[in-house]
Amino acid sequence: MREKILNYIEKNSRVELKELAVLLGTTEAEIAQELADMEAEGIICGYHTLIDWDKVTTDRVNALIEVRVTPQRGHGFDAIAERIYKYPEVNATYLISGGYDLLVSLEGKTLKEVSSFVSQKLSTLEYVISTTTHFVLKKYKDHGTILNGETNDERMIMTP
Amino acid sequence: MRNPLSETIVSIKPSGIRKFFDIASEMKDVISLGVGEPDFDTPWFIRDEGIYSLEKGRTFYTSNSGLIELREEICRYLKRRVDVDYEAKSEVIITVGGSEAIDIAMRAMLDSGDEVLIPQPSYVSYEPCVILAGGKPVIIELKNENEFKLTKQELLDAITDKTKILVMPFPNNPTGAVMTREELEDIAEVCIEKDIFVLSDEIYSELTYCGDHCSIASLPGMKERTILINGFSKGFAMTGWRLGYACGPHAIIEQMTKIHQFCIMCAPTTSQYAAVEALRNGDKDVERMRESYNQRRRYLMNAFKEMGLPCFEPFGAFYVFPCIKEFNMTSEEFAFALLDAKKLAVVPGSAFGDSGEGFIRISYAYSLDKLKAAMQKLSEYVEELRRKH
């Protein structure tokens, strides 16, 4: 049941308990209990909204920054990752396998803010060896949703 | 000039849906719940395989029975899903949709005057296929109180010395009825005792919501007297690829292959390559779609409950079959009036046989948002009718 609830609310967290209970063939009480439990257990970490900001403002940019660092004895990458993700302008931080170590995502900033963050804060951190900044030019699909995806029902109106 | 037409074909009524379709498709802003095919696109990896096969230039005919890789995958799939063993080389034929399989099975098995038992309400093509093959359709009228399942007694009552084939259309279009293993055992017992063959149309086998589908071919003594028909249209959302198959005793498949060879040559090659991929890696997508249909099914059952429209709970396909007898209208009158008043299109139950009279077929191959908008309209309409009475 947990997985079914999660699969559903991952796409639509605004669904009413009553409706979700009907769809999953269970009771409102059970859904409410599971949600509360999963929030307490840190399985559900938030209920965010997917926004196509390009339709609202024009001066926001998203950047993905590759960061190479020197791991620290006793802490590996965790301590340096924490130094980075604590900056409020950082939207996501991942440890990555391959040619670099950390992938840092900055969302919804202006070009100027991104460049000053990288040159003045990120690059100057101890243990950071190098950074490569990529700007997102266009978002086609985000969180499994195709942005600007047209869905026309092209089926015939009636078939046996 | 002489009459250019065959009396047989002229005697066959056009599909009951046709008239309705013509009117509904002329209207603007109609919400339709009348479609008998999935709303999902074919999963991307399957489409990708079709594109790849075109890129590779695989644009030739396949063997008449179909690609051997596909037939082998079908055998593995049937073993895995319904536990029946078929021999890929001799007991399987790939057809242009399940529809062709129904047609050529009838033509391969019937002589003039042979009777075929067709439980109704059911899909519209069994009866014409029997007539075109020279057989005689004998209708068994399924009942709402049995949740539109075939009972042993109904079967016994319909059998004569001429009965050769029983059509088993479950999971059922239009009612959504499924039959359990125990219920099928009763039917199988009669078929064996009376020496009747079964044409089991299992095109909706992947879409059951109360335990896995049971194939009548998997029951003891039944494989040798059953033609199992299935395909990719419903479970894998591949209607437009036109791909189905039939499995059965070699002697029957061999004659079906002969007809197929002369009329069709082979099923579409691109579709066959895509289908191999569907069977190898499609289980997860099928499961995802099934879960989504199940949620909508529950939503509709709850909506009918709220508007007080009687409907038995169906556990298969993607249809529900609510009863509209309280309004003293035929199902065709109801469907036309609903289209007129609310621009909501449903299919009259009578399009699927006389025993569908008094019911309407509602398809839930639509997004939840569309179903919600449609149920709002249906609920308003039902209220208006009740106020009038």
XYZ file of C-alpha atoms in Angstrom, chain A residues 3-129:
127
model
C 4.340 2.079 -2.596
C 0.944 2.658 -4.224
C 0.387 5.797 -2.162
C 3.874 7.060 -2.988
C 3.529 6.310 -6.688
C 0.311 8.289 -6.744
C 1.295 11.339 -4.688
C 4.652 11.599 -6.419
C 2.645 12.767 -9.433
C -0.181 14.500 -7.597
C 0.383 15.438 -3.965
C -2.764 17.564 -3.904
C -5.130 14.603 -4.204
C -7.749 14.538 -1.459
C -7.551 11.704 1.057
C -11.117 10.707 0.304
C -10.420 10.371 -3.399
C -7.133 8.550 -2.916
C -8.904 6.064 -0.647
C -11.408 5.301 -3.433
C -8.716 4.971 -6.087
C -6.587 2.603 -4.034
C -9.515 0.652 -2.605
C -8.845 1.448 1.049
C -10.032 3.833 3.793
C -9.239 7.475 4.412
C -8.018 6.564 7.883
C -5.476 4.099 6.551
C -4.128 6.579 4.003
C -3.871 9.317 6.643
C -2.018 6.976 8.989
C 0.419 5.823 6.296
C 1.123 9.406 5.235
C 1.766 10.472 8.826
C 4.059 7.484 9.386
C 6.002 8.096 6.199
C 6.427 11.761 7.059
C 7.712 10.813 10.511
C 10.089 8.242 9.033
C 11.481 10.785 6.593
C 10.262 8.810 3.563
C 8.092 11.719 2.492
C 10.394 14.738 2.620
C 8.098 17.437 1.281
C 5.218 18.267 -1.019
C 6.670 20.506 -3.682
C 5.141 22.065 -6.742
C 6.516 21.622 -10.242
C 6.646 25.064 -11.841
C 7.655 26.049 -15.335
C 9.350 29.289 -14.264
C 10.132 30.198 -17.848
C 6.481 31.098 -18.197
C 6.640 33.466 -15.219
C 9.951 35.337 -15.448
C 12.706 35.551 -17.981
C 15.754 36.312 -15.876
C 16.044 33.076 -13.917
C 18.745 30.646 -14.910
C 19.515 27.135 -13.768
C 23.067 25.896 -13.573
C 24.631 22.496 -13.068
C 28.154 22.676 -11.688
C 30.631 19.838 -11.788
C 32.983 20.054 -8.814
C 36.222 18.159 -8.325
C 37.370 18.000 -4.712
C 40.016 16.365 -2.542
C 38.345 13.944 -0.126
C 39.241 14.458 3.508
C 40.695 11.798 5.738
C 38.012 10.456 8.055
C 35.183 12.321 6.307
C 35.476 11.296 2.651
C 33.321 13.637 0.596
C 30.661 14.258 3.224
C 32.207 17.225 4.993
C 32.941 19.152 1.825
C 29.504 18.285 0.426
C 27.958 19.716 3.573
C 29.956 22.929 3.194
C 28.461 23.260 -0.263
C 24.847 22.235 0.287
C 24.466 24.574 3.240
C 24.478 27.549 0.908
C 20.801 28.430 0.472
C 21.251 29.093 -3.231
C 22.165 25.440 -3.780
C 19.136 23.445 -4.827
C 20.634 19.946 -4.990
C 23.981 18.273 -4.355
C 24.901 14.768 -5.490
C 28.035 12.644 -5.148
C 28.727 11.337 -8.631
C 30.783 8.481 -10.040
C 33.038 9.252 -13.013
C 35.208 12.184 -14.035
C 34.270 14.545 -11.223
C 32.976 14.225 -7.667
C 30.034 16.458 -6.833
C 27.219 17.738 -9.002
C 25.701 20.941 -7.650
C 22.460 22.366 -8.988
C 21.557 26.019 -8.640
C 17.985 26.945 -9.506
C 16.186 30.168 -10.156
C 19.094 32.592 -9.911
C 20.192 35.351 -12.193
C 23.290 34.931 -14.304
C 25.166 37.335 -12.059
C 24.280 35.476 -8.886
C 25.451 32.171 -10.331
C 28.762 33.564 -11.479
C 29.457 35.269 -8.181
C 28.526 32.106 -6.251
C 30.931 30.010 -8.308
C 33.838 32.435 -8.398
C 33.622 33.828 -4.890
C 32.204 31.022 -2.786
C 32.502 27.596 -4.412
C 35.907 27.906 -6.051
C 37.531 29.420 -3.017
C 36.556 26.588 -0.687
C 39.422 24.580 0.683
C 39.570 21.072 -0.929
C 37.784 22.258 -4.099
C 40.172 21.587 -6.989
